[in-house]
Short mmCIF file of C-alpha atoms in Angstrom, two decimals:
data_model
loop_
_atom_site.label_atom_id
_atom_site.label_comp_id
_atom_site.label_asym_id
_atom_site.label_seq_id
_atom_site.Cartn_x
_atom_site.Cartn_y
_atom_site.Cartn_z
CA MET A 27 45.69 84.13 1.33
CA ASP A 28 48.22 85.88 -1.11
CA LYS A 29 47.63 89.12 -2.60
CA GLU A 30 46.34 87.95 -5.89
CA THR A 31 43.59 85.64 -4.55
CA PHE A 32 42.54 88.63 -2.04
CA CYS A 33 42.14 90.96 -4.97
CA ARG A 34 39.84 88.54 -6.99
CA ALA A 35 37.81 87.64 -4.06
CA GLN A 36 37.82 91.36 -2.50
CA PRO A 37 38.09 93.59 -5.55
CA ALA A 38 36.49 96.66 -3.86
CA ALA A 39 38.43 96.43 -0.54
CA ALA A 40 41.57 95.76 -2.85
CA ARG A 41 41.02 98.87 -4.82
CA ILE A 42 40.83 100.95 -1.61
CA LEU A 43 44.01 99.26 0.10
CA LYS A 44 45.85 99.67 -3.29
CA GLN A 45 45.09 103.47 -3.55
CA MET A 46 46.35 104.09 -0.03
CA LEU A 47 49.27 101.72 0.03
CA SER A 48 50.53 102.85 -3.53
CA VAL A 49 51.27 106.12 -2.27
CA ASN A 50 52.31 105.36 1.43
CA ARG A 51 49.34 106.94 2.97
CA MET A 52 47.59 104.29 4.93
CA ALA A 53 44.62 105.36 7.23
CA HIS A 54 45.60 105.61 11.00
CA ALA A 55 42.83 103.18 11.97
CA VAL A 56 40.77 100.63 9.52
CA LEU A 57 38.05 98.58 10.46
CA PHE A 58 37.48 95.27 8.13
CA TRP A 59 33.93 94.21 8.75
CA GLY A 60 31.39 91.82 7.26
CA PRO A 61 29.81 88.45 8.24
CA ARG A 62 31.45 85.05 9.52
CA GLY A 63 33.50 83.62 6.55
CA VAL A 64 34.75 86.82 5.20
CA PRO A 65 38.76 86.80 5.01
CA SER A 66 39.12 89.66 7.67
CA SER A 67 41.98 87.86 9.10
CA GLU A 68 43.65 87.72 5.86
CA ALA A 69 43.06 91.43 5.05
CA ALA A 70 44.65 92.27 8.34
CA GLU A 71 47.64 90.18 7.61
CA LEU A 72 47.89 91.59 4.17
CA VAL A 73 47.99 95.09 5.48
CA ALA A 74 50.52 94.28 8.46
CA GLN A 75 52.84 92.68 5.89
CA ALA A 76 52.61 95.81 3.75
CA LEU A 77 53.20 98.09 6.67
CA VAL A 78 56.46 96.55 7.75
CA CYS A 79 57.97 94.81 4.39
CA ARG A 80 61.47 96.20 3.35
CA ASN A 81 60.57 95.65 -0.35
CA PRO A 82 57.03 96.22 -1.00
CA ASP A 83 55.64 95.48 -4.60
CA PRO A 84 54.47 98.44 -7.07
CA ASP A 85 51.14 98.52 -5.30
CA GLY A 86 52.52 98.77 -1.92
CA PHE A 87 51.78 95.31 -0.78
CA GLY A 88 54.38 93.12 1.09
CA CYS A 89 56.71 90.95 -0.68
CA GLY A 90 55.53 88.17 1.59
CA LYS A 91 59.29 86.84 1.64
CA CYS A 92 61.07 88.87 4.16
CA LEU A 93 61.43 88.38 7.62
CA GLU A 94 59.32 91.22 8.42
CA CYS A 95 56.37 89.79 6.39
CA ARG A 96 56.93 86.16 7.74
CA ASN A 97 56.62 87.54 11.20
CA ALA A 98 53.58 89.69 10.52
CA ALA A 99 51.75 86.67 8.95
CA GLU A 100 52.78 84.83 11.97
CA HIS A 101 51.29 87.44 14.24
CA ARG A 102 54.55 88.38 15.74
CA GLY A 103 57.62 90.66 15.36
CA ILE A 104 59.03 93.93 16.80
CA GLY A 105 56.23 96.63 16.32
CA VAL A 106 53.48 94.05 15.61
CA TYR A 107 50.78 93.47 18.35
CA TRP A 108 47.78 90.89 17.46
CA ASN A 109 45.24 90.13 19.59
CA SER A 110 41.78 88.06 18.76
CA ARG A 111 39.90 88.63 22.19
CA LEU A 112 40.47 92.10 23.61
CA GLN A 113 40.22 92.56 27.42
CA LYS A 114 40.81 95.63 29.44
CA LYS A 115 44.24 94.10 30.80
CA ASN A 116 45.32 93.81 27.07
CA ALA A 117 44.66 97.41 26.47
CA ALA A 118 47.29 98.59 29.04
CA GLU A 119 49.57 95.82 27.65
CA LEU A 120 49.55 96.81 24.00
CA GLN A 121 50.00 100.51 24.78
CA GLU A 122 53.07 99.71 26.78
CA GLN A 123 54.48 97.57 24.08
CA PHE A 124 53.99 100.36 21.75
CA SER A 125 55.74 102.78 24.04
CA LEU A 126 58.70 100.68 23.88
CA THR A 127 59.10 100.60 20.27
CA SER A 128 59.29 103.84 18.73
CA GLU A 129 61.04 103.38 15.28
CA GLY A 130 59.57 102.37 12.10
CA SER A 131 56.35 101.27 11.02
CA ARG A 132 54.23 99.60 13.67
CA VAL A 133 50.79 97.85 13.42
CA CYS A 134 48.42 96.56 15.93
CA VAL A 135 45.76 94.33 14.80
CA LEU A 136 42.54 93.54 17.01
CA GLU A 137 40.22 90.98 15.78
CA ASN A 138 36.59 90.66 16.68
CA PHE A 139 36.62 93.91 18.08
CA ASP A 140 32.93 93.68 18.09
CA GLU A 141 33.13 91.25 21.08
CA ALA A 142 35.71 93.38 23.00
CA THR A 143 34.44 94.41 26.44
CA PRO A 144 33.19 98.04 26.58
CA GLN A 145 35.94 98.50 29.29
CA ALA A 146 38.65 97.44 26.76
CA ALA A 147 37.28 99.40 23.98
CA ASN A 148 37.03 102.60 25.89
CA ALA A 149 40.59 102.00 27.24
CA LEU A 150 41.69 102.33 23.62
CA LEU A 151 39.77 105.16 22.43
CA LYS A 152 42.38 107.78 22.80
CA PHE A 153 45.24 105.48 21.43
CA ILE A 154 42.90 104.85 18.29
CA GLU A 155 41.80 108.28 17.99
CA GLU A 156 45.46 109.88 18.51
CA PRO A 157 47.93 107.34 17.63
CA GLN A 158 51.83 107.98 17.78
CA PRO A 159 53.67 108.40 14.46
CA GLY A 160 54.19 105.23 12.40
CA ILE A 161 51.35 103.12 14.30
CA THR A 162 48.52 101.65 12.37
CA VAL A 163 45.39 100.22 14.13
CA ILE A 164 43.61 97.49 12.14
CA LEU A 165 40.38 96.20 13.78
CA THR A 166 38.27 93.38 12.43
CA ALA A 167 34.61 92.82 13.12
CA GLY A 168 31.61 90.77 12.09
CA GLU A 169 29.02 93.34 13.06
CA ARG A 170 30.03 97.01 12.33
CA SER A 171 27.22 98.31 14.47
CA ALA A 172 28.35 96.42 17.48
CA VAL A 173 31.77 98.49 17.47
CA LEU A 174 31.48 101.48 19.81
CA PRO A 175 30.56 104.51 17.66
CA THR A 176 33.13 106.76 19.07
CA ILE A 177 35.91 104.21 17.83
CA GLU A 178 33.92 103.01 14.67
CA SER A 179 33.63 106.92 13.67
CA ARG A 180 37.52 107.17 13.79
CA CYS A 181 38.18 104.37 11.45
CA LEU A 182 38.28 103.85 7.64
CA CYS A 183 35.67 101.19 7.33
CA ILE A 184 36.04 98.42 4.71
CA GLN A 185 33.25 96.07 4.13
CA LEU A 186 34.42 92.61 3.13
CA ARG A 187 32.25 90.32 1.15
CA PRO A 188 31.66 86.49 1.87
CA MET A 189 33.21 83.90 -0.01
CA PRO A 190 30.84 81.92 -2.54
CA GLU A 191 29.52 79.02 -0.48
CA LYS A 192 30.83 76.29 -2.80
CA ASP A 193 34.35 78.06 -2.55
CA ARG A 194 34.06 78.38 1.53
CA ALA A 195 33.40 74.49 1.56
CA LYS A 196 36.48 73.63 -0.59
CA ALA A 197 38.50 75.78 1.71
CA LEU A 198 37.50 73.95 4.82
CA THR A 199 39.88 71.05 4.24
CA GLN A 200 40.18 70.94 8.00
CA LEU A 201 36.70 69.68 8.48
CA PRO A 202 35.66 66.09 7.55
CA GLU A 203 34.18 65.92 4.08
CA ASP A 204 30.49 65.24 5.52
CA LEU A 205 30.67 68.44 7.51
CA ARG A 206 32.06 70.91 5.04
CA GLN A 207 28.88 71.76 3.27
CA ALA A 208 26.86 72.27 6.39
CA ALA A 209 29.71 74.62 7.74
CA ALA A 210 30.07 76.72 4.58
CA SER A 211 26.21 77.03 4.47
CA ALA A 212 26.33 78.61 7.88
CA GLY A 213 29.19 81.07 7.12
CA TYR A 214 31.92 79.22 8.40
CA GLY A 215 35.53 79.97 6.63
CA PRO A 216 38.76 78.33 7.22
CA GLU A 217 39.72 80.94 9.87
CA ASP A 218 37.09 79.40 12.19
CA PHE A 219 38.90 76.18 12.46
CA PRO A 220 42.68 76.87 12.89
CA GLU A 221 43.54 73.45 13.90
CA PRO A 222 41.93 69.97 12.95
CA ASP A 223 39.97 68.55 16.09
CA GLU A 224 39.17 64.84 16.18
CA PHE A 225 35.56 65.99 17.59
CA LEU A 226 34.60 67.36 14.27
CA GLU A 227 34.39 63.75 12.76
CA ARG A 228 31.72 62.90 15.23
CA ILE A 229 29.48 65.98 14.68
CA MET A 230 27.55 64.75 11.44
CA PRO A 231 27.16 60.99 12.80
CA ALA A 232 25.95 62.48 16.01
CA VAL A 233 23.19 64.91 14.07
CA LYS A 234 21.99 61.97 12.11
CA HIS A 235 21.45 59.66 15.09
CA TYR A 236 19.82 62.71 16.98
CA ILE A 237 17.36 63.04 14.63
CA THR A 238 15.90 59.42 15.27
CA LEU A 239 15.72 60.08 18.72
CA TRP A 240 14.48 63.60 19.09
CA ASP A 241 10.93 63.04 19.93
CA VAL A 242 11.89 61.10 22.99
CA PRO A 243 13.63 62.04 26.04
CA ASP A 244 16.42 59.49 25.00
CA GLY A 245 17.40 62.02 22.34
CA LEU A 246 18.59 64.65 24.94
CA LEU A 247 20.26 61.65 26.95
CA PHE A 248 22.11 60.93 23.93
CA LEU A 249 23.43 64.58 23.61
CA GLN A 250 24.13 64.87 27.36
CA LEU A 251 25.91 61.63 27.72
CA GLU A 252 27.36 60.73 24.29
CA VAL A 253 27.84 64.03 22.38
CA PHE A 254 28.29 66.82 24.98
CA PRO A 255 29.03 65.55 28.26
CA ALA A 256 28.94 68.30 31.08
CA ARG A 257 32.57 70.03 31.47
CA ALA A 258 34.02 67.49 28.57
CA ALA A 259 36.38 69.20 26.31
CA GLN A 260 34.23 69.34 23.29
CA THR A 261 31.41 70.92 25.28
CA THR A 262 32.08 74.47 24.32
CA ARG A 263 29.95 77.14 22.93
CA SER A 264 31.74 76.86 19.37
CA MET A 265 31.27 73.19 19.04
CA VAL A 266 27.67 73.27 20.62
CA ARG A 267 26.82 76.11 17.99
CA LEU A 268 28.11 74.11 15.04
CA PHE A 269 26.08 71.14 16.11
CA PHE A 270 23.15 73.27 15.71
CA GLU A 271 23.94 74.65 12.43
CA ALA A 272 25.04 71.19 11.13
CA LEU A 273 21.68 69.81 12.51
CA GLN A 274 19.74 72.82 10.57
CA TRP A 275 21.49 71.98 7.38
CA GLN A 276 20.49 68.18 7.97
CA VAL A 277 17.07 69.21 8.28
CA ARG A 278 17.00 71.47 5.10
CA GLN A 279 18.10 68.26 3.17
CA SER A 280 15.29 65.83 4.77
CA GLU A 281 11.92 65.46 3.54
CA LEU A 282 10.12 66.57 6.56
CA GLU A 283 7.05 68.39 6.31
CA ALA A 284 7.25 71.96 6.18
CA GLU A 285 5.78 72.74 9.36
CA THR A 286 7.93 70.50 11.24
CA LYS A 287 10.82 72.09 9.40
CA ALA A 288 9.90 75.47 10.41
CA MET A 289 9.44 74.43 13.93
CA VAL A 290 13.03 72.74 14.14
CA PHE A 291 14.35 75.87 12.51
CA ASP A 292 12.95 78.07 14.96
CA ALA A 293 14.38 75.88 17.97
CA LEU A 294 17.69 76.13 16.40
CA ILE A 295 17.77 79.71 15.71
CA GLN A 296 16.86 80.48 19.42
CA GLY A 297 19.45 77.70 20.41
CA VAL A 298 22.47 79.67 18.39
CA GLU A 299 21.33 82.86 19.95
CA ALA A 300 21.16 81.34 23.46
CA VAL A 301 24.75 79.87 23.02
CA LYS A 302 26.03 83.11 22.00
CA ARG A 303 25.01 84.52 25.58
CA THR A 304 25.20 82.02 27.95
CA ALA A 305 28.12 80.87 29.68
CA ASP A 306 26.83 77.40 29.91
CA PRO A 307 26.32 75.81 26.48
CA SER A 308 24.87 72.65 28.17
CA LEU A 309 21.89 74.74 29.02
CA ALA A 310 21.20 75.75 25.25
CA LEU A 311 21.54 72.65 24.27
CA ASP A 312 18.86 71.35 26.69
CA GLN A 313 16.46 74.04 25.93
CA MET A 314 16.73 73.38 21.83
CA ALA A 315 16.19 69.58 22.47
CA SER A 316 13.15 70.20 24.73
CA ARG A 317 11.61 72.62 22.02
CA ILE A 318 12.12 70.08 19.45
CA ARG A 319 10.47 67.10 21.41
CA LYS A 320 7.81 69.07 22.66
CA GLY A 321 7.14 70.74 18.88
CA ILE A 322 7.29 67.42 17.12
CA ASN A 323 5.08 65.68 19.72
CA HIS A 324 2.61 68.58 19.51
CA ASP A 325 2.10 68.19 15.63
CA ARG A 326 1.20 64.58 15.98
CA THR A 327 -1.62 65.32 18.54
#
């Protein structure tokens, strides 16, 4: 996402950034936050480019053309540290890296910081509170309240707003067309699918077939054997969650009775929450299918 696109999509956030970058007074720690689908990675990239660029524009944003800008956009380069899933061992690693690069502007981007382990977050408290000269820390999070209060209070917090659903759907070019609207409706954005995946082509057909079987045991067997076999490459939390949300979207478009829709939605909401917590997505899948089968058969009695 270039500067102009970001400024149109996020006018409030862009105004704050311009005020700081144009006078070269960037906050030492920034937290970009907002629900899934907001351009938090893009915001971090723009700020990282601005901080390392040799030829910034009048607003202080990076030129996007110099080697430093290109490196920052690719999450690499001298004085650039990028991490999307922080663990305690990474905290020691990044502090060691910054102790070795002491000249010029340096930037540390920690994405999904609301998912960092408490040990990792606490290990970085002093680094974020009292960074060395020239270091800017950029955090991203889906939930501001999930960031440790001791860290959140030391950051300039900038809220990002989600793209309109129709724009998100258009941007999801790496998804098959029949899945784009479902993913956009669930709040997914392009950053959630960095690379095409052949399994994505099978999700909506699997959803439609499962609906014809969800009231009998064969429905669960279909999911277990044909869609998400145990230990298969596609049986991950993210793929099972996407399946749940695609199923929810398909049910929303159906002509099912209101009570049945409500029951299915409840089962799927529980499924999404379960798949966030469990290390075994197959268990969340089994529980969801069992709830739906029992709910549908109960409604018929």
